[in-house]
C-alpha positions as a Markdown table, in Angstrom:
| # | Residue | x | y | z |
|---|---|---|---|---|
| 1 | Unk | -5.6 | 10.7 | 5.6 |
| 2 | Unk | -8.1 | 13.8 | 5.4 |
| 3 | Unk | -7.9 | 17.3 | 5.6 |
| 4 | Unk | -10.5 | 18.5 | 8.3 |
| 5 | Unk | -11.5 | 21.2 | 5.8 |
| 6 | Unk | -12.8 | 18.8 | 3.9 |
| 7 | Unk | -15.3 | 17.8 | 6.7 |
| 8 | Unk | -16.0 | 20.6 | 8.1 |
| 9 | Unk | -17.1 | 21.6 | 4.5 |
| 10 | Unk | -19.5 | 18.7 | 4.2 |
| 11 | Unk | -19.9 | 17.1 | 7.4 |
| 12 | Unk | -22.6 | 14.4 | 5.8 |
| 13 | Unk | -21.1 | 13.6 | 2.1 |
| 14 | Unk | -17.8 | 12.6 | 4.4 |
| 15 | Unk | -20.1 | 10.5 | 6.3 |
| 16 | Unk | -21.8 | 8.6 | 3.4 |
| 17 | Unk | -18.5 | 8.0 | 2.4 |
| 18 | Unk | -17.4 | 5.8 | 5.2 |
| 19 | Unk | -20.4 | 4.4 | 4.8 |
| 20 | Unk | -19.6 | 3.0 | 1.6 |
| 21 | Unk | -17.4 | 1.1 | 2.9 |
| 22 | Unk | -19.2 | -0.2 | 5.9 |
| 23 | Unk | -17.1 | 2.3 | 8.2 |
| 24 | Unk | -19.3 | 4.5 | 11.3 |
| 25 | Unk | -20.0 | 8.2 | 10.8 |
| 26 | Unk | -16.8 | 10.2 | 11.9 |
| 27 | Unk | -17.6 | 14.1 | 11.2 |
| 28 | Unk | -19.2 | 14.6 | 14.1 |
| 29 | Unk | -16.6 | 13.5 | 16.6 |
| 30 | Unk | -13.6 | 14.7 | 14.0 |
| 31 | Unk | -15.0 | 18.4 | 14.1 |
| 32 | Unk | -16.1 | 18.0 | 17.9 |
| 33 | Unk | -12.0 | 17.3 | 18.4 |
| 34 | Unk | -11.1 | 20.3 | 16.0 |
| 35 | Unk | -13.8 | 22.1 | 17.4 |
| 36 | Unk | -11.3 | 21.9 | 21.1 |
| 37 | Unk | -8.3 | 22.1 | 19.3 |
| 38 | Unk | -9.5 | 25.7 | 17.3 |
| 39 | Unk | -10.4 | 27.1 | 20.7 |
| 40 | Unk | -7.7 | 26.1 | 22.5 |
| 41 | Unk | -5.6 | 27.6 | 19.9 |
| 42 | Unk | -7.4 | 30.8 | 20.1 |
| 43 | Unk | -6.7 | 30.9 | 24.1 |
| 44 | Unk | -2.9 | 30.7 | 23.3 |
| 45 | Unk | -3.2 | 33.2 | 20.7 |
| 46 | Unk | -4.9 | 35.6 | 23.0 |
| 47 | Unk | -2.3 | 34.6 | 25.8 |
| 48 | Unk | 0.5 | 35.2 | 23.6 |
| 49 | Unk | -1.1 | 38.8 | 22.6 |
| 50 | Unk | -1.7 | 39.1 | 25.8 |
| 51 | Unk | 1.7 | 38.5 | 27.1 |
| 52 | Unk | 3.7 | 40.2 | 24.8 |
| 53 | Unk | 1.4 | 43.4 | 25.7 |
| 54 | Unk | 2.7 | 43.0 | 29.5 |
| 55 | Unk | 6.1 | 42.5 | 28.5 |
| 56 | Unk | 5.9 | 46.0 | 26.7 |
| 57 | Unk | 4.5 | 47.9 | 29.7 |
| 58 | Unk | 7.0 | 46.3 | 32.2 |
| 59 | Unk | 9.9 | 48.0 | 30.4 |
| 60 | Unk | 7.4 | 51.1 | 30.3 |
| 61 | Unk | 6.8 | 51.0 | 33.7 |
| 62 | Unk | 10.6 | 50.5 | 34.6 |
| 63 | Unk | 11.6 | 53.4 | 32.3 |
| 64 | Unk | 9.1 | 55.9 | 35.1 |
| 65 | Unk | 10.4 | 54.1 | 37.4 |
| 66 | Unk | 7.0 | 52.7 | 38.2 |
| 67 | Unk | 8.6 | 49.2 | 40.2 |
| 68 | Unk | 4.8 | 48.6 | 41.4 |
| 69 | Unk | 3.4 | 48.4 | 38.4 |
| 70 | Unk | 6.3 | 46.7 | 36.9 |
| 71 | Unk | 6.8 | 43.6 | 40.0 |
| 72 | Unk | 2.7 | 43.1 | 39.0 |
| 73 | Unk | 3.1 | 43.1 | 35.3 |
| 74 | Unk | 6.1 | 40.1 | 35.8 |
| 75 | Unk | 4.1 | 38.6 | 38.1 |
| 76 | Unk | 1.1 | 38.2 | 35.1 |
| 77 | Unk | 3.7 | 37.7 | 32.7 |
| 78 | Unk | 4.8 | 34.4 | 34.1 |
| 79 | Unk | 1.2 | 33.5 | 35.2 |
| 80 | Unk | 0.2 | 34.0 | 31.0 |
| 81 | Unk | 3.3 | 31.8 | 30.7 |
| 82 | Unk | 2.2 | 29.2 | 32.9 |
| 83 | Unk | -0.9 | 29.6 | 30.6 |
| 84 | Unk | 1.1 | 29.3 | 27.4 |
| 85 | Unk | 2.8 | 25.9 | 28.1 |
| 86 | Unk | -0.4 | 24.2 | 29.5 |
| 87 | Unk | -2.1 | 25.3 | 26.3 |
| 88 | Unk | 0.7 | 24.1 | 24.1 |
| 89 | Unk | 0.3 | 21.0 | 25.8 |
| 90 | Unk | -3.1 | 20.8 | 25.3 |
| 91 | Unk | -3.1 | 21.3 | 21.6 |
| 92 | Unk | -0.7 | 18.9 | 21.3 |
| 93 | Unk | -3.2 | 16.4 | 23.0 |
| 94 | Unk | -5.7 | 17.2 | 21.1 |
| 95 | Unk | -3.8 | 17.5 | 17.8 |
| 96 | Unk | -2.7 | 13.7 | 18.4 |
| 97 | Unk | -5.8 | 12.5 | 19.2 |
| 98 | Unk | -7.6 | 14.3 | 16.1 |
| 99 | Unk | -4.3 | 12.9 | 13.9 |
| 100 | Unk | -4.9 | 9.0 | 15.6 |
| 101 | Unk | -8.5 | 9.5 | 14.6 |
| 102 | Unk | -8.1 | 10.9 | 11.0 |
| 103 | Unk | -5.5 | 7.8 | 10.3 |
| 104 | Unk | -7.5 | 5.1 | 11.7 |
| 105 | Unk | -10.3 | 6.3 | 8.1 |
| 106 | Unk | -9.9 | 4.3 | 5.6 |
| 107 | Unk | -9.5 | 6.2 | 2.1 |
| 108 | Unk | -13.1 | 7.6 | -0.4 |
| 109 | Unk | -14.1 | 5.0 | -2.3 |
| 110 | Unk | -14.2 | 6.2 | -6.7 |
| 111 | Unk | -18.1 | 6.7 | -7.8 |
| 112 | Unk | -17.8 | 3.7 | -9.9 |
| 113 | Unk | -16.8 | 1.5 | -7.5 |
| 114 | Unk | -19.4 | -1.1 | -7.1 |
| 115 | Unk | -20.9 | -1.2 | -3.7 |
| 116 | Unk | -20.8 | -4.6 | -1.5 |
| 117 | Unk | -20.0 | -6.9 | 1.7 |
| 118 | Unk | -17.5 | -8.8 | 0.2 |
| 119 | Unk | -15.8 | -10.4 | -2.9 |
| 120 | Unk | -19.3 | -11.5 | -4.6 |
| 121 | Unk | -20.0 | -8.3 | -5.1 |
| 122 | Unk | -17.0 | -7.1 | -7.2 |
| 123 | Unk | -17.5 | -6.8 | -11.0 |
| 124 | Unk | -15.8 | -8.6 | -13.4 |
| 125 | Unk | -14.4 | -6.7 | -16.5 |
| 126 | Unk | -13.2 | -9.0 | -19.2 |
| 127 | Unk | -11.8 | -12.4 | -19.6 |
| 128 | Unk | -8.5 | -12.9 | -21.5 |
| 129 | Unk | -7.5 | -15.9 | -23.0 |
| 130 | Unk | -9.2 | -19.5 | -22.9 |
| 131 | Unk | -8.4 | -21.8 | -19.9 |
| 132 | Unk | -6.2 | -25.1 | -21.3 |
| 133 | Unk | -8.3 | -28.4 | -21.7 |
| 134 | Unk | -6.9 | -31.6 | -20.5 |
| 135 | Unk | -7.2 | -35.2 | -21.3 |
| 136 | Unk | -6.3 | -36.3 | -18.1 |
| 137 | Unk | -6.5 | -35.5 | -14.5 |
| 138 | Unk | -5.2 | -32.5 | -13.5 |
| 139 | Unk | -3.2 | -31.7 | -10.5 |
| 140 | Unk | -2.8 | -28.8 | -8.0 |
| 141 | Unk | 0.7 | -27.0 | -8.1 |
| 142 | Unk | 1.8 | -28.8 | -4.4 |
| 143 | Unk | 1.3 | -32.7 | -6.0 |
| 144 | Unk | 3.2 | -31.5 | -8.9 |
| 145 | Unk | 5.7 | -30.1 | -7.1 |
| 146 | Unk | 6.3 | -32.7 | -4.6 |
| 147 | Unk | 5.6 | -35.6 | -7.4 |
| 148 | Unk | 9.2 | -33.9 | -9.2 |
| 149 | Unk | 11.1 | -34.2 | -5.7 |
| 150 | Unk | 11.3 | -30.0 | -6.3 |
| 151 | Unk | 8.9 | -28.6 | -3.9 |
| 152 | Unk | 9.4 | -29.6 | 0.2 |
| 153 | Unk | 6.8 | -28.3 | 2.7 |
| 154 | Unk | 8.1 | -31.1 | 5.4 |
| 155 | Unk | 11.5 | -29.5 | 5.1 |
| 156 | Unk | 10.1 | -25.8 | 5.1 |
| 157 | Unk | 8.4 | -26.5 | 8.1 |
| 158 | Unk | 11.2 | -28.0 | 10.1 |
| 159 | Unk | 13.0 | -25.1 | 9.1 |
| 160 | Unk | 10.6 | -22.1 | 9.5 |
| 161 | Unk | 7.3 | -23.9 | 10.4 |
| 162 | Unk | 4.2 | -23.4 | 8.4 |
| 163 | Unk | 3.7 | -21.4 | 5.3 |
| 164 | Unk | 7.0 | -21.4 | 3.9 |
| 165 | Unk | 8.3 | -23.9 | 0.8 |
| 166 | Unk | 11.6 | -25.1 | 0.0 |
| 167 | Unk | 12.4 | -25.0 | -3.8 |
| 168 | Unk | 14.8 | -26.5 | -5.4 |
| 169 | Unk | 16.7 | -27.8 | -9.1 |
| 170 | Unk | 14.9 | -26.5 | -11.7 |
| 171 | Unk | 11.6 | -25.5 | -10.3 |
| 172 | Unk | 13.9 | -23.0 | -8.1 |
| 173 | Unk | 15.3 | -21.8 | -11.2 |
| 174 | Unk | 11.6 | -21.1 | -12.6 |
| 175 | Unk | 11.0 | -19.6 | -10.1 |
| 176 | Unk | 14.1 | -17.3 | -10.2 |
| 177 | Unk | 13.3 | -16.6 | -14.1 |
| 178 | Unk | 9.7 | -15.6 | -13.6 |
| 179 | Unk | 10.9 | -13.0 | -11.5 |
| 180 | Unk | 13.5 | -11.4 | -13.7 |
| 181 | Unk | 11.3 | -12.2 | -16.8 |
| 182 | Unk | 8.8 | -9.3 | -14.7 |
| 183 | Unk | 11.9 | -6.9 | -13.6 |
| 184 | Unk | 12.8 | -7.0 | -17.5 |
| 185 | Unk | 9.6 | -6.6 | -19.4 |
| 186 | Unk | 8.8 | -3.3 | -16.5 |
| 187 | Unk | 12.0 | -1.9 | -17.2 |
| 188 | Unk | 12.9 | -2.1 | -20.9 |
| 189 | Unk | 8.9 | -2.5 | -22.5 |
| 190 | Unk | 6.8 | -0.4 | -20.3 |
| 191 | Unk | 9.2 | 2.9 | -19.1 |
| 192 | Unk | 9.7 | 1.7 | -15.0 |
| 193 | Unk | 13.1 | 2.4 | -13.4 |
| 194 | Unk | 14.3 | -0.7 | -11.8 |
| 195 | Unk | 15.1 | 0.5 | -7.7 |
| 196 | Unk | 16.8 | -2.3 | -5.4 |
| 197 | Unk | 15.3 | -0.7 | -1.9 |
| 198 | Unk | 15.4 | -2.0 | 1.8 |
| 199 | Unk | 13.7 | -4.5 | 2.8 |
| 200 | Unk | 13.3 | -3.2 | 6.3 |
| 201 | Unk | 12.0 | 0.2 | 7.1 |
| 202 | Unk | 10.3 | 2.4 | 9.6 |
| 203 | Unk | 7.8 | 3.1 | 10.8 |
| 204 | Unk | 7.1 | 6.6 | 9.1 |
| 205 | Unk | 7.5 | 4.0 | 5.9 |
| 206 | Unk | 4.7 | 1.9 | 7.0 |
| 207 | Unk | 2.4 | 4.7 | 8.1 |
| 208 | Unk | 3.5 | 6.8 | 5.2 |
| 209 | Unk | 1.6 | 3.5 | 3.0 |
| 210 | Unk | -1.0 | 2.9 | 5.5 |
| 211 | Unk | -0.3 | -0.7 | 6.9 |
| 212 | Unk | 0.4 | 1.3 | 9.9 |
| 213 | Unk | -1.3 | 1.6 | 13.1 |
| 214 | Unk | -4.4 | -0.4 | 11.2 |
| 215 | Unk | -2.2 | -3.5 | 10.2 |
| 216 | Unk | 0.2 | -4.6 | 12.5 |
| 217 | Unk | -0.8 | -7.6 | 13.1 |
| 218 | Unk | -0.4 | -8.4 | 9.4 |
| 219 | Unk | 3.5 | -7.6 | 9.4 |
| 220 | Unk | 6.7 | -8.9 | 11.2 |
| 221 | Unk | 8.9 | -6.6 | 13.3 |
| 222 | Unk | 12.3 | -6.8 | 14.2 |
| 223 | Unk | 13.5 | -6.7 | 17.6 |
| 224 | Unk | 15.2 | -3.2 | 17.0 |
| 225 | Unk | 11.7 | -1.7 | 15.6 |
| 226 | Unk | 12.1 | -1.8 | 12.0 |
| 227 | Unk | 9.0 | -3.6 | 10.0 |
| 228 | Unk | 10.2 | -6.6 | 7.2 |
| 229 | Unk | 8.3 | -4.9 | 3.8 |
| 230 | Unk | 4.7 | -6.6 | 3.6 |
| 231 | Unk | 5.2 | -5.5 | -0.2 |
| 232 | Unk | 7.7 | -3.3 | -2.1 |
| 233 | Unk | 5.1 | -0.6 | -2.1 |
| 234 | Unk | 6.1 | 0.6 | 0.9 |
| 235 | Unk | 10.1 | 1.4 | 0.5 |
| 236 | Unk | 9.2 | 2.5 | -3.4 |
| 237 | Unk | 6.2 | 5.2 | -2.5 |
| 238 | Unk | 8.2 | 6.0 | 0.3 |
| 239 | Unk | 10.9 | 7.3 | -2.4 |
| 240 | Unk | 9.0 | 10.7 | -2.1 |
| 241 | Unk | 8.4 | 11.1 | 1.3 |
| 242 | Unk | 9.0 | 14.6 | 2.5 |
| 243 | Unk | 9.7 | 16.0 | -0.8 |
| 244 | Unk | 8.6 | 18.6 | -3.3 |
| 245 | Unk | 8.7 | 17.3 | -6.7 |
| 246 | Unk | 8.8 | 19.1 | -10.0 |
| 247 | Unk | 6.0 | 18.2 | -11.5 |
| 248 | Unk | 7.3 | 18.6 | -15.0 |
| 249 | Unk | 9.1 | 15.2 | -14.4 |
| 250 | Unk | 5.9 | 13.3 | -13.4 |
| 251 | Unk | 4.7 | 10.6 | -13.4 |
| 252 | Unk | 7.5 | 8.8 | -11.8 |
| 253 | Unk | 7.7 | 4.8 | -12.3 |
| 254 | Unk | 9.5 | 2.6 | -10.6 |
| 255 | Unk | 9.7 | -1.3 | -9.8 |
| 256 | Unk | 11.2 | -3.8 | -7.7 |
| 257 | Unk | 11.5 | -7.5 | -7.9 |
| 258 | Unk | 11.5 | -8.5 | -4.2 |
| 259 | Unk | 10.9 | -10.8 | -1.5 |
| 260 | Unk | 8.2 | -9.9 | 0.8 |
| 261 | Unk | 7.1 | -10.8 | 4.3 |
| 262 | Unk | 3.3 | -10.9 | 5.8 |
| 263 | Unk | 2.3 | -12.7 | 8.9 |
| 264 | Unk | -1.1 | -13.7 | 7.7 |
| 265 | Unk | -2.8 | -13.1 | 10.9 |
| 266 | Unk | -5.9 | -12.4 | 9.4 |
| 267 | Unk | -6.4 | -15.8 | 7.2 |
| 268 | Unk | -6.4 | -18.6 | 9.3 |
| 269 | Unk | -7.6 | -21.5 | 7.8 |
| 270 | Unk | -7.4 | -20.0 | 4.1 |
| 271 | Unk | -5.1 | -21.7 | 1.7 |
| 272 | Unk | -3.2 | -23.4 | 4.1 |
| 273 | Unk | -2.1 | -26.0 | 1.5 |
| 274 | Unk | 0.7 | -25.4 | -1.1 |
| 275 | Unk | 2.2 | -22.2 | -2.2 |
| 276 | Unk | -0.9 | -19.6 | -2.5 |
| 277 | Unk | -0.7 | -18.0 | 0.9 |
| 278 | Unk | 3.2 | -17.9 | 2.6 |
| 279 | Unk | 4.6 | -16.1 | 5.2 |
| 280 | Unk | 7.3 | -15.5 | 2.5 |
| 281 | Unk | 7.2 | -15.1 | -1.4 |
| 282 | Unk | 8.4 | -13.2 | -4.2 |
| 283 | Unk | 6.3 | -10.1 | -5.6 |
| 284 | Unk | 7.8 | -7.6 | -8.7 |
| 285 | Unk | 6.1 | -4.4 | -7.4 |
| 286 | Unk | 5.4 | -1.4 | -9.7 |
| 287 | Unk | 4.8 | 1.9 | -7.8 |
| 288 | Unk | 3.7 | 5.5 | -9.8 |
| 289 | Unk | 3.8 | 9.0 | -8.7 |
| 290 | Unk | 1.8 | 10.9 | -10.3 |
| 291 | Unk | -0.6 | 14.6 | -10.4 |
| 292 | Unk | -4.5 | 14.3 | -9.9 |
| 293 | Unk | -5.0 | 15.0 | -13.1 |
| 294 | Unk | -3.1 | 11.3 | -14.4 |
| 295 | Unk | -3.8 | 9.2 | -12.2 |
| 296 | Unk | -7.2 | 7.5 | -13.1 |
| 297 | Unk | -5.2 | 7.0 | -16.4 |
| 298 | Unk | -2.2 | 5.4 | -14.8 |
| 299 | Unk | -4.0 | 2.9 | -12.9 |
| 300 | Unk | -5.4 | 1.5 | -16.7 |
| 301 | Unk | -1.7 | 2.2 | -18.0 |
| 302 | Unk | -0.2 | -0.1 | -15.0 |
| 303 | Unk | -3.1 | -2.7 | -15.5 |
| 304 | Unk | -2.3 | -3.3 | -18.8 |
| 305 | Unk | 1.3 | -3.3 | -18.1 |
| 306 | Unk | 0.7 | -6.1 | -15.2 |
| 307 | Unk | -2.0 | -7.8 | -17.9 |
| 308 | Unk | 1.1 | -8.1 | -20.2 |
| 309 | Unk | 3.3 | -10.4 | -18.0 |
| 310 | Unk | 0.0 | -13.2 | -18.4 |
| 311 | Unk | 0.1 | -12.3 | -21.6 |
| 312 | Unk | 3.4 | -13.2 | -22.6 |
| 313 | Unk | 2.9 | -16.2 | -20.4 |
| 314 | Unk | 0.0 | -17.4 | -22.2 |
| 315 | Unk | -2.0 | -17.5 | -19.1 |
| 316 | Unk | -5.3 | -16.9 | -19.3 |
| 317 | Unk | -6.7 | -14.8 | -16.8 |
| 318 | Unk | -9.8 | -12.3 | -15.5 |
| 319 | Unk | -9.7 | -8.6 | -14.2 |
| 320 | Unk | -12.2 | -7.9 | -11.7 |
| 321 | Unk | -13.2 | -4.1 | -10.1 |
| 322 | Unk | -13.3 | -4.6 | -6.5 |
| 323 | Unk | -16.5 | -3.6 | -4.3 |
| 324 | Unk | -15.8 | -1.1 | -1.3 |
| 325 | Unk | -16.1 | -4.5 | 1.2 |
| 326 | Unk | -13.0 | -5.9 | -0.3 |
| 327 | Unk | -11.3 | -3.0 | -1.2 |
| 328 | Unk | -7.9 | -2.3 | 0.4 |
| 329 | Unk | -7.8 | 0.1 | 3.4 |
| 330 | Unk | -6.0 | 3.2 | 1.3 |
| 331 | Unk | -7.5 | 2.3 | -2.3 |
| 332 | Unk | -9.8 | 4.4 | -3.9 |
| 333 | Unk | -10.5 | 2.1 | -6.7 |
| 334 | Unk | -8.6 | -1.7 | -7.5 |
| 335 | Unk | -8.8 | -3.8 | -10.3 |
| 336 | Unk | -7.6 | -7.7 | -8.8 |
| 337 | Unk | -5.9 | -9.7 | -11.9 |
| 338 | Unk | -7.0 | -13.3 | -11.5 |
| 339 | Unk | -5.4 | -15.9 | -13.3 |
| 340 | Unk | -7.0 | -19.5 | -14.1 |
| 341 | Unk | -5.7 | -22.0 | -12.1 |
| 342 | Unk | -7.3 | -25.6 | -13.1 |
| 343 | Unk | -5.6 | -27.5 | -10.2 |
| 344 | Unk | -8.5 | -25.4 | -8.9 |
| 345 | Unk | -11.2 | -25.0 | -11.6 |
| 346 | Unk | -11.2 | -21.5 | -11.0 |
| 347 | Unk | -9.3 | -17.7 | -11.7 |
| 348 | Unk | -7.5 | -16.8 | -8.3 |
| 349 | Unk | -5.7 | -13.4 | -7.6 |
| 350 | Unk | -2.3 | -12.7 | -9.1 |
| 351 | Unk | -1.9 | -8.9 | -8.8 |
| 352 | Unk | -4.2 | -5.8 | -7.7 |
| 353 | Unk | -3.4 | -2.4 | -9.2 |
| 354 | Unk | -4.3 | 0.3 | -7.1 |
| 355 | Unk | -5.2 | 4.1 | -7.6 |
| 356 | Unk | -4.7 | 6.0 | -3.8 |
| 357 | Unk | -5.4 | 9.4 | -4.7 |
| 358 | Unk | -3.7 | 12.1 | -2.3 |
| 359 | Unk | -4.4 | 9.6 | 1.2 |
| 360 | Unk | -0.8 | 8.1 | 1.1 |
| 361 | Unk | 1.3 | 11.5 | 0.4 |
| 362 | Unk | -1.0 | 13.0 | 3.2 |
| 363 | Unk | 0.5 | 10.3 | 5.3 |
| 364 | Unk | 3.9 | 11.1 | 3.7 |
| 365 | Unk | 4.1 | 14.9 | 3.0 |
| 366 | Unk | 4.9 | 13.9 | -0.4 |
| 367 | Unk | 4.0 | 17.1 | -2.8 |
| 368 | Unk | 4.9 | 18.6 | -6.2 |
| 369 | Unk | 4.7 | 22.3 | -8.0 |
| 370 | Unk | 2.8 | 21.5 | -11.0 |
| 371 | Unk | 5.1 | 25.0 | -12.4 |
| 372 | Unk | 8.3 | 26.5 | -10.9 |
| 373 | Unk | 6.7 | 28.8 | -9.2 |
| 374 | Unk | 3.5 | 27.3 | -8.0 |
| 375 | Unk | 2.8 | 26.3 | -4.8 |
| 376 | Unk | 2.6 | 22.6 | -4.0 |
| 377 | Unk | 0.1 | 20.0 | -4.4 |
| 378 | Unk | 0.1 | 16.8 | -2.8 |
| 379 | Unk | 1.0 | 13.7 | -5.3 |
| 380 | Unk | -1.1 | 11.1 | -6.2 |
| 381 | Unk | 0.2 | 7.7 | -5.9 |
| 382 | Unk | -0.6 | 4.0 | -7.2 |
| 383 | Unk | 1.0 | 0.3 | -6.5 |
| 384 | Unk | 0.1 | -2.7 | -8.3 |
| 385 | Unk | 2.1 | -5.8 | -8.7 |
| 386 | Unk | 3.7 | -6.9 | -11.8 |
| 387 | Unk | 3.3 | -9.6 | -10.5 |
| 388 | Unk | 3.4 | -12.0 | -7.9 |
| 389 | Unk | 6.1 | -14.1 | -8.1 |
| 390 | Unk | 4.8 | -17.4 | -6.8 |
| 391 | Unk | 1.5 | -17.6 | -8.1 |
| 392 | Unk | 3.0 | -17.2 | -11.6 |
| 393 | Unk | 4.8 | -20.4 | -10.7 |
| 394 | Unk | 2.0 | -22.0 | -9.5 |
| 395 | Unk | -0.3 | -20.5 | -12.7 |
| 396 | Unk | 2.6 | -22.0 | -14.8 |
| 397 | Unk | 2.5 | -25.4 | -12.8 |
| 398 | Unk | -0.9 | -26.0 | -13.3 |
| 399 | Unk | -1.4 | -24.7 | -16.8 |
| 400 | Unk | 1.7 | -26.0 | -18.3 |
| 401 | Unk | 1.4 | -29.8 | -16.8 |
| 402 | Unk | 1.9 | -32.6 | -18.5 |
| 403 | Unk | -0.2 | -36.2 | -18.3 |
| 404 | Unk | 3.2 | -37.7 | -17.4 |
| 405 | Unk | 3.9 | -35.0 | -14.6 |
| 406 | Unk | 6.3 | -32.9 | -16.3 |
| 407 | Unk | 5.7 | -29.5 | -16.7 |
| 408 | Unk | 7.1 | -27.4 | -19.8 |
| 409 | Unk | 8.5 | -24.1 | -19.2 |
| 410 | Unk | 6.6 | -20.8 | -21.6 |
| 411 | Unk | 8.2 | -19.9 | -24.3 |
| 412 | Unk | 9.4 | -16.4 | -23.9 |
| 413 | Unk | 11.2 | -17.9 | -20.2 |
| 414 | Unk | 13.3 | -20.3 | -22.0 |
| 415 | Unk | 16.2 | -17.7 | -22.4 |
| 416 | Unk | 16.2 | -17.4 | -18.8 |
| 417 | Unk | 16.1 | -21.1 | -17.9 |
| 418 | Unk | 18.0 | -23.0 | -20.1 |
| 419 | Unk | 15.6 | -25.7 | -20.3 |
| 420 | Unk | 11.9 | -26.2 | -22.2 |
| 421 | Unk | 11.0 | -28.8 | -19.7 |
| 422 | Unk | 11.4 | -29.8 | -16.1 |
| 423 | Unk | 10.5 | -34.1 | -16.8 |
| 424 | Unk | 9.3 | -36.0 | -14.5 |
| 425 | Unk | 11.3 | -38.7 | -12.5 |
């Protein structure tokens, strides 16, 4: 969210911001609704002056005994209070309606965010690491999968319909590994706090992050109102919410290795086969709080820290800047790790690290005095993942495959499996 100062003050550079990202100029009809709200505020101001005035002369006029004056002066006292709650009611019209707007804005796009429609238009950075040859044919992750008798879709679906996979034996217990191979490397090699949060929350969560109103579609909800986390982001930025943080403790880090739920409604059609896209997967989240003054440096800090995980996985992979038509809704700037997949001959996305500036802890109240005795400043705040669970899998699938249809387990997971190798049958 914005401060209306902040258009008021330059009305057309807020305008050519949304238009970076393909949005409709807003100023006009943002300060046209502040415009109503400031006067009707300055009626109630004048009422209340008013009104307290009158109130002073009745017991003026009762003390000279004056009951004329004083029966006409209750008489406009409750008329200016008639006033008085129709204005309040008013404002707070007005004040919702200029708060639905301002929320519905996606956040300002970073100068040096490339400019574009869509996904051909972001900029690739570097390439890490050489993609494995083959002498054979390879094999996406789902014929390797179901080939080893460890990866069911029929059973998934008869149990939860589409987008959902049953694991089990020892590509379960990859699976399980990769994940605390990521909680493990944030926590003891790059300074995150491990946090085990809820995986339902409220609404004020999901606004607080900006999935809500925008997203909804894109989430499940429960029958008593709570919203199933599209992402750890949400509970872990949430953390904050409401607070006043001392800044000499910033920035704060913190992770979570859990299971995350998105409806999809807005990718019908797309990756419909095999693991990529599920209603239901496995994500290690990190999450930073931080002052303005950090936070372009976090996002490169938290990159790296999400590029080490491939690293240590021997996965080769690509980080790309994303343009402002495939930029999420409350990123300023992303950088989208893609790992090479060669079921697929090509790099696919694995983890986006995202610098938000001040738009979530608007949503969220969430401030901090950069001295004791300072006055507060809103936080700045970043997610990225560290990474997605199931797309490691599939990455190690795919990478790791053998012309027999075994797959061999990396290196540095061995300690977590038990085994080198999951053979073939």
């Amino acid at each position: 969210m914005f401060d209306i100062r902040v258009v008021r003050d330059a009305p057309d550079a807020f305008d050519a911001a949304l238009a970076k990202r393909g949005a409709p100029p807003a100023a006009s009809r943002l300060l046209e609704l502040d415009d109503e709200r400031r006067a009707i505020v300055s009626r109630l101001q004048d009422a209340q002056t008013a009104r307290n005035a009158a109130s002073k002369a009745i017991g003026k006029a009762k003390a000279t005994r004056n009951e004329d004056e004083a029966q006409r002066l209750i008489g406009e006292v409750a008329e200016l209070k008639t006033t008085i709650q129709t204005g309040e009611e008013q404002e707070r019209d007005v004040t919702q309606r200029l708060h639905a707007e301002l929320s519905a804005l996606p956040n300002m796009v970073l100068e040096d965010v490339p400019v574009g429609e869509d996904e051909d238009a972001n900029v690739e950075l570097r390439r890490v690491g050489e993609p494995p040859k083959f002498d054979f044919e390879v094999r996406e992750h789902d014929a390797i999968g179901e080939a080893l008798g460890l990866m069911d879709f029929e059973r998934a679906g008869k149990l939860a319909g589409s987008r959902f996979t049953v694991l089990t034996g020892k590509l379960a217990r990859l699976e399980r590994a990769l994940g605390q191979f990521m909680i493990d490397r944030h926590t003891e090699a790059h300074g995150y706090t491990e946090v085990s949060p809820p995986l339902l929350v409220r609404d004020e969560a999901v606004f607080g992050t900006a999935q809500l109103p925008k997203f909804a579609d894109d989430l499940f909800r429960t029958t008593d109102g709570r919203w199933l986390i599209p992402t750890a982001e949400v509970p872990l930025t949430n953390l904050v919410a409401g607070e006043i943080l001392d800044g000499r403790q910033l920035p704060l880090r913190v992770t979570a290795l859990t299971p995350c739920f998105r409806s999809e409604a807005g990718s019908a059609g797309r990756d419909v086969r095999g693991m990529l896209r599920q209603h239901q997967f496995t994500k290690c989240e990190m999450v930073s709080v931080t002052t303005a003054e950090q936070s372009l440096d976090e996002q490169e800090r938290m990159t790296g820290c999400a590029e080490a995980v491939l690293q240590a996985l021997g996965l080769a992979y690509r980080v790309v800047t994303l343009c402002t038509g495939d930029l999420g809704f409350g990123a300023r700037r992303t950088y989208d790790i893609e790992v090479w997949l060669p079921g697929q001959n090509t790099y696919r996305e694995i983890s986006s690290c995202s610098v938000c500036g001040d738009f979530q802890a608007r949503r969220m109240n969430a401030r901090y005095r950069p001295e004791p005795d300072a006055s507060p400043l809103f936080v700045h705040t970043l997610n990225g993942s560290g990474v997605a669970v199931g797309r490691a899998l599939i990455a190690v699938m795919e990478n790791y495959q053998e012309a027999d249809g075994s797959v061999r387990v990396p290196e540095v997971l061995v300690p977590y499996t038990g085994f080198e190798r999951i053979d073939a049958k």
